[in-house]
PDB file of N, CA and C in Angstrom:
ATOM      1  N   MET F  24     123.413  97.973  92.157  1.00 63.00           N
ATOM      2  CA  MET F  24     122.514  97.225  93.003  1.00 63.00           C
ATOM      3  C   MET F  24     123.252  96.850  94.287  1.00 63.00           C
ATOM      4  N   ILE F  25     122.540  96.942  95.393  1.00 76.00           N
ATOM      5  CA  ILE F  25     123.157  96.543  96.642  1.00 76.00           C
ATOM      6  C   ILE F  25     123.331  95.030  96.673  1.00 76.00           C
ATOM      7  N   ASP F  26     124.241  94.587  97.485  1.00 85.00           N
ATOM      8  CA  ASP F  26     124.512  93.162  97.582  1.00 85.00           C
ATOM      9  C   ASP F  26     123.856  92.634  98.851  1.00 85.00           C
ATOM     10  N   PHE F  27     122.766  91.930  98.698  1.00 93.00           N
ATOM     11  CA  PHE F  27     122.036  91.361  99.823  1.00 93.00           C
ATOM     12  C   PHE F  27     121.805  89.892  99.540  1.00 93.00           C
ATOM     13  N   ASP F  28     122.150  89.046 100.489  1.00 95.00           N
ATOM     14  CA  ASP F  28     121.934  87.611 100.341  1.00 95.00           C
ATOM     15  C   ASP F  28     120.723  87.230 101.188  1.00 95.00           C
ATOM     16  N   PRO F  29     119.602  86.916 100.551  1.00 94.00           N
ATOM     17  CA  PRO F  29     118.386  86.632 101.318  1.00 94.00           C
ATOM     18  C   PRO F  29     118.472  85.372 102.159  1.00 94.00           C
ATOM     19  N   LEU F  30     119.420  84.519 101.881  1.00 93.00           N
ATOM     20  CA  LEU F  30     119.560  83.282 102.650  1.00 93.00           C
ATOM     21  C   LEU F  30     120.484  83.427 103.848  1.00 93.00           C
ATOM     22  N   ARG F  31     121.357  84.436 103.827  1.00 94.00           N
ATOM     23  CA  ARG F  31     122.352  84.570 104.904  1.00 94.00           C
ATOM     24  C   ARG F  31     122.261  85.858 105.693  1.00 94.00           C
ATOM     25  N   ASP F  32     121.865  86.952 105.057  1.00 94.00           N
ATOM     26  CA  ASP F  32     121.870  88.244 105.740  1.00 94.00           C
ATOM     27  C   ASP F  32     120.663  88.369 106.681  1.00 94.00           C
ATOM     28  N   PRO F  33     120.926  88.625 107.961  1.00 92.00           N
ATOM     29  CA  PRO F  33     119.837  88.742 108.932  1.00 92.00           C
ATOM     30  C   PRO F  33     119.221  90.144 108.903  1.00 92.00           C
ATOM     31  N   GLY F  34     118.186  90.298 109.686  1.00 91.00           N
ATOM     32  CA  GLY F  34     117.597  91.615 109.867  1.00 91.00           C
ATOM     33  C   GLY F  34     116.609  91.994 108.791  1.00 91.00           C
ATOM     34  N   PRO F  35     116.197  93.261 108.833  1.00 95.00           N
ATOM     35  CA  PRO F  35     115.221  93.739 107.859  1.00 95.00           C
ATOM     36  C   PRO F  35     115.756  93.616 106.434  1.00 95.00           C
ATOM     37  N   VAL F  36     114.873  93.319 105.519  1.00 97.00           N
ATOM     38  CA  VAL F  36     115.242  93.143 104.113  1.00 97.00           C
ATOM     39  C   VAL F  36     115.247  94.511 103.433  1.00 97.00           C
ATOM     40  N   PRO F  37     116.384  94.923 102.870  1.00 97.00           N
ATOM     41  CA  PRO F  37     116.448  96.223 102.205  1.00 97.00           C
ATOM     42  C   PRO F  37     115.769  96.191 100.836  1.00 97.00           C
ATOM     43  N   SER F  38     115.332  97.335 100.413  1.00 97.00           N
ATOM     44  CA  SER F  38     114.777  97.448  99.064  1.00 97.00           C
ATOM     45  C   SER F  38     115.903  97.324  98.044  1.00 97.00           C
ATOM     46  N   PRO F  39     115.657  96.625  96.953  1.00 97.00           N
ATOM     47  CA  PRO F  39     116.669  96.518  95.905  1.00 97.00           C
ATOM     48  C   PRO F  39     116.707  97.744  94.984  1.00 97.00           C
ATOM     49  N   CYS F  40     115.835  98.716  95.200  1.00 97.00           N
ATOM     50  CA  CYS F  40     115.759  99.893  94.334  1.00 97.00           C
ATOM     51  C   CYS F  40     117.061 100.691  94.372  1.00 97.00           C
ATOM     52  N   ILE F  41     117.555 101.042  93.186  1.00 96.00           N
ATOM     53  CA  ILE F  41     118.747 101.885  93.087  1.00 96.00           C
ATOM     54  C   ILE F  41     118.440 103.173  92.325  1.00 96.00           C
ATOM     55  N   SER F  42     117.169 103.514  92.235  1.00 96.00           N
ATOM     56  CA  SER F  42     116.699 104.749  91.604  1.00 96.00           C
ATOM     57  C   SER F  42     117.020 104.835  90.115  1.00 96.00           C
ATOM     58  N   ILE F  43     117.079 103.703  89.475  1.00 95.00           N
ATOM     59  CA  ILE F  43     117.121 103.642  88.011  1.00 95.00           C
ATOM     60  C   ILE F  43     115.836 102.923  87.634  1.00 95.00           C
ATOM     61  N   CYS F  44     114.782 103.675  87.516  1.00 96.00           N
ATOM     62  CA  CYS F  44     113.444 103.103  87.390  1.00 96.00           C
ATOM     63  C   CYS F  44     112.963 103.180  85.941  1.00 96.00           C
ATOM     64  N   ARG F  45     113.390 102.204  85.170  1.00 97.00           N
ATOM     65  CA  ARG F  45     112.966 102.101  83.770  1.00 97.00           C
ATOM     66  C   ARG F  45     112.561 100.657  83.504  1.00 97.00           C
ATOM     67  N   MET F  46     111.310 100.480  83.127  1.00 98.00           N
ATOM     68  CA  MET F  46     110.829  99.137  82.813  1.00 98.00           C
ATOM     69  C   MET F  46     111.246  98.777  81.389  1.00 98.00           C
ATOM     70  N   GLN F  47     111.789  97.588  81.257  1.00 97.00           N
ATOM     71  CA  GLN F  47     112.217  97.087  79.947  1.00 97.00           C
ATOM     72  C   GLN F  47     111.072  96.291  79.325  1.00 97.00           C
ATOM     73  N   PRO F  48     110.534  96.762  78.193  1.00 97.00           N
ATOM     74  CA  PRO F  48     109.390  96.076  77.584  1.00 97.00           C
ATOM     75  C   PRO F  48     109.700  94.641  77.157  1.00 97.00           C
ATOM     76  N   GLN F  49     110.952  94.374  76.807  1.00 95.00           N
ATOM     77  CA  GLN F  49     111.325  93.032  76.350  1.00 95.00           C
ATOM     78  C   GLN F  49     111.224  92.003  77.477  1.00 95.00           C
ATOM     79  N   THR F  50     111.586  92.414  78.703  1.00 95.00           N
ATOM     80  CA  THR F  50     111.631  91.477  79.819  1.00 95.00           C
ATOM     81  C   THR F  50     110.530  91.696  80.843  1.00 95.00           C
ATOM     82  N   GLY F  51     109.968  92.895  80.886  1.00 97.00           N
ATOM     83  CA  GLY F  51     108.990  93.232  81.914  1.00 97.00           C
ATOM     84  C   GLY F  51     109.635  93.515  83.257  1.00 97.00           C
ATOM     85  N   LEU F  52     110.965  93.719  83.255  1.00 97.00           N
ATOM     86  CA  LEU F  52     111.710  93.955  84.489  1.00 97.00           C
ATOM     87  C   LEU F  52     112.240  95.379  84.537  1.00 97.00           C
ATOM     88  N   CYS F  53     112.394  95.885  85.746  1.00 97.00           N
ATOM     89  CA  CYS F  53     113.014  97.187  85.939  1.00 97.00           C
ATOM     90  C   CYS F  53     114.503  97.064  85.611  1.00 97.00           C
ATOM     91  N   GLU F  54     115.002  98.004  84.873  1.00 95.00           N
ATOM     92  CA  GLU F  54     116.419  98.010  84.500  1.00 95.00           C
ATOM     93  C   GLU F  54     117.328  98.126  85.724  1.00 95.00           C
ATOM     94  N   GLY F  55     116.897  98.831  86.743  1.00 95.00           N
ATOM     95  CA  GLY F  55     117.736  99.052  87.914  1.00 95.00           C
ATOM     96  C   GLY F  55     117.732  97.923  88.923  1.00 95.00           C
ATOM     97  N   CYS F  56     116.550  97.403  89.246  1.00 96.00           N
ATOM     98  CA  CYS F  56     116.472  96.422  90.338  1.00 96.00           C
ATOM     99  C   CYS F  56     116.056  95.018  89.909  1.00 96.00           C
ATOM    100  N   LEU F  57     115.710  94.857  88.656  1.00 96.00           N
ATOM    101  CA  LEU F  57     115.315  93.553  88.107  1.00 96.00           C
ATOM    102  C   LEU F  57     114.031  92.996  88.718  1.00 96.00           C
ATOM    103  N   ARG F  58     113.155  93.883  89.212  1.00 98.00           N
ATOM    104  CA  ARG F  58     111.856  93.433  89.705  1.00 98.00           C
ATOM    105  C   ARG F  58     110.785  93.685  88.651  1.00 98.00           C
ATOM    106  N   THR F  59     109.694  92.912  88.752  1.00 98.00           N
ATOM    107  CA  THR F  59     108.526  93.169  87.914  1.00 98.00           C
ATOM    108  C   THR F  59     107.767  94.345  88.511  1.00 98.00           C
ATOM    109  N   ILE F  60     106.858  94.920  87.738  1.00 98.00           N
ATOM    110  CA  ILE F  60     106.059  96.026  88.264  1.00 98.00           C
ATOM    111  C   ILE F  60     105.206  95.552  89.439  1.00 98.00           C
ATOM    112  N   ASP F  61     104.712  94.326  89.383  1.00 98.00           N
ATOM    113  CA  ASP F  61     103.916  93.798  90.498  1.00 98.00           C
ATOM    114  C   ASP F  61     104.755  93.664  91.767  1.00 98.00           C
ATOM    115  N   GLU F  62     105.999  93.231  91.633  1.00 98.00           N
ATOM    116  CA  GLU F  62     106.885  93.123  92.790  1.00 98.00           C
ATOM    117  C   GLU F  62     107.198  94.497  93.371  1.00 98.00           C
ATOM    118  N   ILE F  63     107.389  95.477  92.518  1.00 98.00           N
ATOM    119  CA  ILE F  63     107.678  96.839  92.971  1.00 98.00           C
ATOM    120  C   ILE F  63     106.478  97.416  93.724  1.00 98.00           C
ATOM    121  N   VAL F  64     105.299  97.276  93.154  1.00 98.00           N
ATOM    122  CA  VAL F  64     104.093  97.821  93.773  1.00 98.00           C
ATOM    123  C   VAL F  64     103.813  97.163  95.123  1.00 98.00           C
ATOM    124  N   ALA F  65     104.029  95.863  95.221  1.00 98.00           N
ATOM    125  CA  ALA F  65     103.711  95.131  96.451  1.00 98.00           C
ATOM    126  C   ALA F  65     104.775  95.267  97.539  1.00 98.00           C
ATOM    127  N   TRP F  66     105.955  95.760  97.197  1.00 98.00           N
ATOM    128  CA  TRP F  66     107.086  95.746  98.127  1.00 98.00           C
ATOM    129  C   TRP F  66     106.770  96.362  99.490  1.00 98.00           C
ATOM    130  N   GLY F  67     106.183  97.533  99.523  1.00 97.00           N
ATOM    131  CA  GLY F  67     105.937  98.246 100.786  1.00 97.00           C
ATOM    132  C   GLY F  67     105.088  97.471 101.778  1.00 97.00           C
ATOM    133  N   GLY F  68     104.160  96.676 101.295  1.00 98.00           N
ATOM    134  CA  GLY F  68     103.286  95.913 102.173  1.00 98.00           C
ATOM    135  C   GLY F  68     103.657  94.449 102.295  1.00 98.00           C
ATOM    136  N   ALA F  69     104.756  94.065 101.669  1.00 98.00           N
ATOM    137  CA  ALA F  69     105.150  92.655 101.651  1.00 98.00           C
ATOM    138  C   ALA F  69     105.777  92.230 102.977  1.00 98.00           C
ATOM    139  N   SER F  70     105.605  90.963 103.304  1.00 97.00           N
ATOM    140  CA  SER F  70     106.235  90.403 104.502  1.00 97.00           C
ATOM    141  C   SER F  70     107.739  90.248 104.255  1.00 97.00           C
ATOM    142  N   GLU F  71     108.477  90.090 105.330  1.00 97.00           N
ATOM    143  CA  GLU F  71     109.920  89.866 105.199  1.00 97.00           C
ATOM    144  C   GLU F  71     110.186  88.593 104.388  1.00 97.00           C
ATOM    145  N   GLU F  72     109.359  87.584 104.581  1.00 97.00           N
ATOM    146  CA  GLU F  72     109.509  86.329 103.835  1.00 97.00           C
ATOM    147  C   GLU F  72     109.319  86.554 102.335  1.00 97.00           C
ATOM    148  N   THR F  73     108.315  87.325 101.982  1.00 98.00           N
ATOM    149  CA  THR F  73     108.065  87.630 100.570  1.00 98.00           C
ATOM    150  C   THR F  73     109.202  88.453  99.988  1.00 98.00           C
ATOM    151  N   LYS F  74     109.694  89.420 100.741  1.00 98.00           N
ATOM    152  CA  LYS F  74     110.813  90.238 100.259  1.00 98.00           C
ATOM    153  C   LYS F  74     112.053  89.380 100.027  1.00 98.00           C
ATOM    154  N   ARG F  75     112.307  88.423 100.909  1.00 97.00           N
ATOM    155  CA  ARG F  75     113.442  87.522 100.712  1.00 97.00           C
ATOM    156  C   ARG F  75     113.247  86.669  99.454  1.00 97.00           C
ATOM    157  N   ALA F  76     112.016  86.262  99.201  1.00 98.00           N
ATOM    158  CA  ALA F  76     111.721  85.482  97.990  1.00 98.00           C
ATOM    159  C   ALA F  76     111.957  86.328  96.740  1.00 98.00           C
ATOM    160  N   VAL F  77     111.596  87.601  96.800  1.00 98.00           N
ATOM    161  CA  VAL F  77     111.846  88.494  95.655  1.00 98.00           C
ATOM    162  C   VAL F  77     113.347  88.645  95.446  1.00 98.00           C
ATOM    163  N   TRP F  78     114.105  88.819  96.524  1.00 97.00           N
ATOM    164  CA  TRP F  78     115.564  88.919  96.403  1.00 97.00           C
ATOM    165  C   TRP F  78     116.157  87.655  95.785  1.00 97.00           C
ATOM    166  N   THR F  79     115.645  86.506  96.174  1.00 97.00           N
ATOM    167  CA  THR F  79     116.116  85.251  95.593  1.00 97.00           C
ATOM    168  C   THR F  79     115.868  85.246  94.095  1.00 97.00           C
ATOM    169  N   GLU F  80     114.707  85.722  93.693  1.00 97.00           N
ATOM    170  CA  GLU F  80     114.374  85.789  92.269  1.00 97.00           C
ATOM    171  C   GLU F  80     115.263  86.806  91.545  1.00 97.00           C
ATOM    172  N   ILE F  81     115.563  87.910  92.183  1.00 96.00           N
ATOM    173  CA  ILE F  81     116.464  88.906  91.590  1.00 96.00           C
ATOM    174  C   ILE F  81     117.829  88.282  91.319  1.00 96.00           C
ATOM    175  N   HIS F  82     118.337  87.536  92.290  1.00 95.00           N
ATOM    176  CA  HIS F  82     119.626  86.866  92.097  1.00 95.00           C
ATOM    177  C   HIS F  82     119.561  85.876  90.946  1.00 95.00           C
ATOM    178  N   ARG F  83     118.459  85.142  90.826  1.00 96.00           N
ATOM    179  CA  ARG F  83     118.292  84.198  89.727  1.00 96.00           C
ATOM    180  C   ARG F  83     118.266  84.936  88.384  1.00 96.00           C
ATOM    181  N   ARG F  84     117.531  86.042  88.339  1.00 95.00           N
ATOM    182  CA  ARG F  84     117.429  86.827  87.107  1.00 95.00           C
ATOM    183  C   ARG F  84     118.786  87.407  86.718  1.00 95.00           C
ATOM    184  N   ARG F  85     119.517  87.915  87.712  1.00 93.00           N
ATOM    185  CA  ARG F  85     120.833  88.480  87.436  1.00 93.00           C
ATOM    186  C   ARG F  85     121.770  87.404  86.878  1.00 93.00           C
ATOM    187  N   GLN F  86     121.737  86.226  87.483  1.00 92.00           N
ATOM    188  CA  GLN F  86     122.582  85.119  87.009  1.00 92.00           C
ATOM    189  C   GLN F  86     122.195  84.711  85.585  1.00 92.00           C
ATOM    190  N   ALA F  87     120.902  84.628  85.313  1.00 92.00           N
ATOM    191  CA  ALA F  87     120.426  84.242  83.982  1.00 92.00           C
ATOM    192  C   ALA F  87     120.847  85.261  82.926  1.00 92.00           C
ATOM    193  N   ALA F  88     120.919  86.528  83.315  1.00 84.00           N
ATOM    194  CA  ALA F  88     121.307  87.573  82.368  1.00 84.00           C
ATOM    195  C   ALA F  88     122.766  87.456  81.957  1.00 84.00           C
ATOM    196  N   PHE F  89     123.582  86.842  82.820  1.00 82.00           N
ATOM    197  CA  PHE F  89     125.012  86.728  82.526  1.00 82.00           C
ATOM    198  C   PHE F  89     125.409  85.348  82.033  1.00 82.00           C
ATOM    199  N   ASP F  90     124.440  84.448  81.910  1.00 76.00           N
ATOM    200  CA  ASP F  90     124.741  83.101  81.368  1.00 76.00           C
ATOM    201  C   ASP F  90     124.739  83.099  79.857  1.00 76.00           C
TER     202      ASP F  90
END
């Protein structure tokens, strides 16, 4: 996964996709990017603000997975 800080990194928000596209039935999250299917589908039309919010949630999910 790329390292993007939605609170500090300026400019366009990159996609978190790393081309490992497998949905985990236990969590409902993509194994590669930790997004929900709804977040993945909406990404292309999402505002920069929404994309930053998704990145914030990805960071939260990643942290929770390692706690």
